[in-house]
Amino acid sequence: MTPRRLSRDGREEARLVVRCRQGEVEAFAALVEEYQDGVYRVIYRMVGDREEARDLAQEAFIRALEGLGTFNVRKPFRPWMCRIAANVAIDYLRRQDHPNDVPLEAVFDVGAGREPPVSGSDGPESAALSREVSDIVWRELLRLQVNWRAAIVLHHMEGMSYSEIGDILGVPRNTAKTWAHRAKGELCRSLEGVI
Amino acid sequence: MKKKSCNRAMEAIESLGDTKHRRHGWLFLRRHVRRCSDCGVYLTRMDSVIEALAEIQRVSAPDELLEAVMDCLCSRLLHESPTVEESSHGHRGLLVLAGAAGLGVAVAIALTVRRHIIGKTATKRLPRSASHESSGLEALKSGVCG
């Protein structure tokens, strides 16, 4: 299989990785700086707790550094890093006694990570309904079983393919797809009585 | 008959938001929801779910994350550095002393390195690791603690 050509950014990332392997600390710091938002976002969406997400993001970067020798510099760095972040979050959730408990923060601070509604023709009632739906979906997302949650977050929020998600979760592509579909079905059911 | 077409509609609705959605699937769904209100409601809810998922976006990392990662890295390196002590039984006392001295040096270097990184004051290149393919942590360890 011919390796895909990397974009200019991809080549810059590859150079950073090589420099990092050579022990240049600034290169590692540059990678962290570049990917911190993405890594934090994936983990936060999975665990729903900012403090935990921060600690787990740290863990993800250290894990990435440990595994940097296995990274193929001809491939893009983002999916590789995203995979590590997802695995760190999944490992954390699987270690929890009640991984489907919604963190208190998510109960009281619903929608905190949501983009502000775009002002436009929609009236205040529509905006309120939209906010309510978002809050319910966010809470229910955190109640989903870990695999379903991972599938929906990685596919719908991070744009990963079902094959990539299957690799991360250690299941065939179609299983990852089924999990995402079931998760969406579950989220739909949570809107009964609202819509 | 209706149940069968509803099942097909449910499948089509659940695959909304997937990157590939076949045109004939859309056409079937559009026709179906016109005469099946239950599936129409389900479609509306699914649409809202997908919209809500898209809105839960743009969470930024806390400002101190980079610093926290570098702190975490330093403490890992320092925590792992006294392994020399365990490697030999012969000159245990000497190795403990050497380990303690090495640890002190490592602390000083790690703190300096951290200050340089966070302050972005200068480019600091650490010594190359023995193997080009070794992990980044090993390379940094050999640079910081070696």
XYZ file of C-alpha atoms in Angstrom:
341
model
C 0.000 0.000 0.000
C 1.429 3.356 -1.002
C 1.620 5.721 1.944
C -0.567 8.785 1.580
C 1.306 12.025 0.976
C 1.318 14.258 3.988
C 0.123 17.841 3.836
C 2.475 20.680 4.673
C 1.177 20.641 8.247
C 1.616 16.883 8.273
C 5.254 17.198 7.221
C 5.811 19.790 9.934
C 4.276 17.385 12.466
C 6.501 14.587 11.224
C 9.532 16.808 11.725
C 8.336 17.604 15.246
C 7.948 13.910 16.005
C 11.455 13.157 14.725
C 12.885 16.000 16.802
C 10.955 14.736 19.800
C 12.381 11.230 19.345
C 15.803 12.800 19.321
C 15.133 14.207 22.765
C 14.219 17.784 21.919
C 11.851 18.856 24.643
C 10.601 21.906 22.743
C 9.345 19.637 19.980
C 7.276 17.689 22.487
C 5.954 20.933 23.980
C 5.024 22.099 20.466
C 3.089 18.875 19.844
C 1.266 19.270 23.151
C 0.443 22.870 22.345
C -0.877 21.933 18.924
C -3.041 19.044 20.076
C -4.070 19.994 23.602
C -7.503 21.286 22.588
C -8.315 18.227 20.496
C -7.113 15.762 23.109
C -8.889 17.548 25.937
C -12.080 17.788 23.898
C -12.225 14.053 23.115
C -11.617 13.144 26.737
C -14.002 15.717 28.163
C -16.791 14.500 25.911
C -16.191 10.985 27.087
C -15.907 11.620 30.836
C -17.912 14.849 31.250
C -15.713 16.216 34.026
C -13.230 19.016 33.428
C -10.807 18.116 36.214
C -10.689 14.461 35.222
C -10.365 15.464 31.585
C -7.364 17.627 32.425
C -5.610 14.835 34.313
C -6.424 12.294 31.626
C -5.204 14.639 28.891
C -1.863 14.793 30.702
C -1.813 11.015 30.838
C -2.617 10.830 27.117
C 0.348 13.024 26.188
C 2.716 11.035 28.383
C 1.394 7.824 26.845
C 1.909 9.317 23.384
C 5.470 10.197 24.264
C 6.095 6.667 25.485
C 4.728 5.242 22.257
C 6.290 7.749 19.885
C 8.793 5.134 18.697
C 5.949 3.133 17.173
C 4.385 6.083 15.340
C 4.773 5.977 11.562
C 5.823 9.493 10.546
C 4.410 8.951 7.053
C 0.945 8.919 8.517
C -0.973 11.864 9.990
C -0.420 12.471 13.668
C -3.944 13.604 14.596
C -5.769 10.243 14.333
C -2.938 8.543 16.210
C -3.124 11.089 19.021
C -6.914 11.014 19.011
C -6.802 7.238 19.356
C -4.543 7.507 22.410
C -6.831 10.121 23.966
C -9.869 7.920 23.371
C -8.117 4.887 24.833
C -7.078 6.812 27.937
C -10.686 7.947 28.454
C -12.077 4.451 27.820
C -9.554 2.869 30.218
C -10.536 5.417 32.844
C -14.257 4.793 32.395
C -13.804 1.026 32.494
C -11.952 1.370 35.799
C -14.890 3.219 37.343
C -17.417 1.320 39.452
C -20.256 3.268 37.891
C -19.003 4.538 34.535
C -22.505 5.590 33.507
C -23.028 7.958 36.422
C -23.322 11.490 35.172
C -20.737 13.721 36.883
C -22.281 16.381 39.098
C -20.591 19.007 36.992
C -22.517 17.818 33.973
C -25.782 17.961 35.919
C -25.341 21.498 37.207
C -23.244 22.939 34.441
C -25.128 21.553 31.483
C -24.304 22.973 28.126
C -21.184 24.677 29.400
C -19.200 23.399 26.490
C -21.835 24.224 23.969
C -21.461 26.861 21.338
C -23.693 29.880 21.914
C -26.842 29.753 19.776
C -26.590 31.722 16.578
C -28.853 34.723 16.738
C -31.168 34.754 13.811
C -34.750 34.283 12.854
C -35.401 31.668 15.547
C -37.362 33.088 18.433
C -36.555 32.770 22.138
C -38.866 29.755 22.477
C -36.997 27.913 19.788
C -33.672 28.828 21.375
C -34.912 27.622 24.774
C -36.080 24.327 23.272
C -32.776 23.917 21.495
C -30.926 24.537 24.777
C -33.123 22.055 26.600
C -32.543 19.425 23.922
C -28.790 20.000 24.027
C -28.735 19.675 27.796
C -30.727 16.450 27.732
C -28.567 14.980 24.970
C -25.364 15.910 26.827
C -26.579 14.312 30.080
C -27.855 11.204 28.338
C -24.649 10.891 26.355
C -22.783 10.537 29.641
C -25.237 7.850 30.782
C -24.633 5.664 27.754
C -22.530 2.571 28.198
C -18.862 3.244 27.526
C -18.587 1.582 24.116
C -21.688 3.247 22.752
C -20.555 6.601 24.080
C -17.118 6.170 22.545
C -18.615 5.236 19.190
C -20.901 8.252 19.055
C -18.338 10.749 20.338
C -15.611 9.581 17.990
C -17.846 9.357 14.934
C -20.230 12.272 15.306
C -18.054 14.677 17.197
C -14.559 13.814 16.046
C -15.355 12.672 12.530
C -13.576 9.337 12.794
C -14.592 6.495 10.508
C -16.209 3.380 11.897
C -13.127 1.389 10.868
C -10.898 3.650 12.978
C -13.345 3.424 15.886
C -13.461 -0.348 15.513
C -9.661 -0.430 15.770
C -9.723 1.655 18.937
C -12.456 -0.371 20.586
C -11.112 -3.697 19.363
C -14.249 -4.652 17.466
C -15.177 -4.997 13.779
C -16.241 -1.878 11.877
C -19.872 -2.968 11.742
C -20.037 -3.464 15.492
C -18.763 0.081 16.040
C -21.404 1.297 13.603
C -24.154 -0.643 15.370
C -23.076 0.808 18.715
C -23.205 4.354 17.335
C -26.656 3.728 15.864
C -27.962 2.248 19.112
C -26.516 5.164 21.021
C -28.324 7.594 18.768
C -31.533 5.608 19.209
C -31.108 5.834 22.983
C -30.540 9.589 22.787
C -33.678 9.918 20.669
C -35.702 8.067 23.284
C -34.485 10.531 25.888
C -36.244 13.276 23.957
C -39.655 11.645 24.272
C -41.983 14.174 25.828
C -39.765 17.070 24.764
C -40.150 16.748 21.001
C -46.068 -4.808 5.654
C -46.038 -1.516 7.439
C -43.751 -2.868 10.170
C -41.227 -4.000 7.595
C -41.071 -0.594 5.961
C -40.922 1.052 9.393
C -37.906 -1.099 10.289
C -36.227 0.009 7.096
C -37.091 3.623 7.930
C -35.680 3.243 11.451
C -32.425 1.931 10.026
C -32.262 4.830 7.604
C -32.969 7.310 10.398
C -30.313 5.807 12.662
C -27.753 6.093 9.913
C -28.404 9.843 9.640
C -25.206 11.730 10.281
C -23.061 8.942 8.872
C -20.807 10.163 6.143
C -22.396 8.042 3.444
C -26.104 8.115 2.980
C -27.506 6.618 -0.166
C -29.823 8.767 -2.219
C -32.466 6.098 -2.611
C -32.461 5.719 1.190
C -33.320 9.393 1.512
C -36.050 9.173 -1.042
C -37.568 6.156 0.661
C -37.418 7.896 4.042
C -39.044 11.050 2.733
C -41.888 9.076 1.215
C -42.286 6.922 4.321
C -42.499 9.719 6.896
C -45.245 11.400 4.891
C -47.584 8.544 5.727
C -46.098 7.291 9.021
C -46.259 9.831 11.824
C -44.363 7.622 14.315
C -41.340 7.463 12.046
C -41.769 11.165 11.310
C -41.470 11.952 15.025
C -38.469 9.652 15.318
C -36.846 11.444 12.378
C -37.450 14.838 14.006
C -35.897 13.626 17.270
C -32.905 12.120 15.505
C -32.391 15.366 13.641
C -32.416 17.216 16.972
C -29.968 14.736 18.502
C -27.518 15.185 15.641
C -27.869 18.939 15.848
C -27.312 18.838 19.625
C -24.229 16.643 19.221
C -22.826 19.157 16.773
C -23.467 21.952 19.265
C -21.513 20.256 22.044
C -18.365 21.555 20.415
C -15.423 23.830 20.960
C -14.348 22.918 24.430
C -10.875 24.347 24.812
C -8.150 22.892 26.956
C -7.485 24.765 30.195
C -4.705 27.329 29.883
C -2.396 25.475 32.227
C -2.572 22.109 30.436
C 0.787 22.441 28.683
C 2.466 23.363 31.939
C 0.718 20.492 33.715
C 1.874 18.012 31.055
C 5.468 19.177 31.353
C 5.236 18.993 35.171
C 3.844 15.490 34.875
C 6.671 14.544 32.502
C 9.293 15.905 34.885
C 7.850 14.062 37.858
C 7.677 10.814 35.835
C 11.292 11.183 34.812
C 12.373 11.918 38.347
C 10.326 9.055 39.709
C 11.907 6.593 37.291
C 15.507 7.791 37.553
C 16.748 5.902 40.652
C 16.345 2.485 39.017
C 20.142 2.129 38.899
C 19.921 1.226 42.536
C 18.005 -1.897 41.751
C 20.236 -3.087 38.934
C 23.214 -4.235 40.986
C 23.650 -5.760 44.413
C 27.487 -5.405 44.585
C 28.036 -1.673 45.027
C 24.721 -0.879 46.533
C 25.818 1.958 48.826
C 27.810 3.633 46.091
C 24.950 3.352 43.669
C 22.545 4.822 46.198
C 24.868 7.777 46.568
C 25.256 8.094 42.810
C 21.499 7.769 42.407
C 20.869 10.520 44.947
C 23.408 12.781 43.261
C 21.924 11.969 39.877
C 18.457 12.683 41.187
C 19.585 16.093 42.419
C 21.104 16.909 39.051
C 17.998 15.604 37.300
C 15.748 17.802 39.444
C 17.844 20.853 38.629
C 17.952 20.074 34.911
C 14.289 19.179 34.731
C 13.274 22.426 36.409
C 15.527 24.421 34.121
C 14.197 22.645 31.073
C 10.656 23.244 32.200
C 11.331 26.912 32.732
C 12.808 27.158 29.251
C 9.882 25.395 27.652
C 7.156 27.302 29.373
C 8.943 30.596 28.915
C 9.944 29.653 25.363
C 13.179 31.511 25.946
C 15.566 29.366 24.023
C 15.797 26.179 22.031
C 17.292 23.441 24.131
C 18.439 20.311 22.381
C 19.021 17.369 24.602
C 21.493 14.617 23.726
C 20.280 12.105 21.156
C 19.058 8.792 22.398
C 20.966 5.662 21.413
C 18.274 4.465 19.074
C 16.462 6.719 16.639
C 13.360 4.575 17.001
C 13.333 4.629 20.788
C 10.325 6.141 22.503
C 10.203 9.865 23.106
C 10.140 9.258 26.846
C 13.410 7.295 26.705
C 15.025 10.012 24.635
C 13.911 12.714 27.024
C 14.918 10.581 29.988
C 18.407 10.113 28.613
C 18.547 13.838 28.037
C 17.101 15.017 31.306
C 18.222 12.329 33.719
C 21.217 10.857 31.928
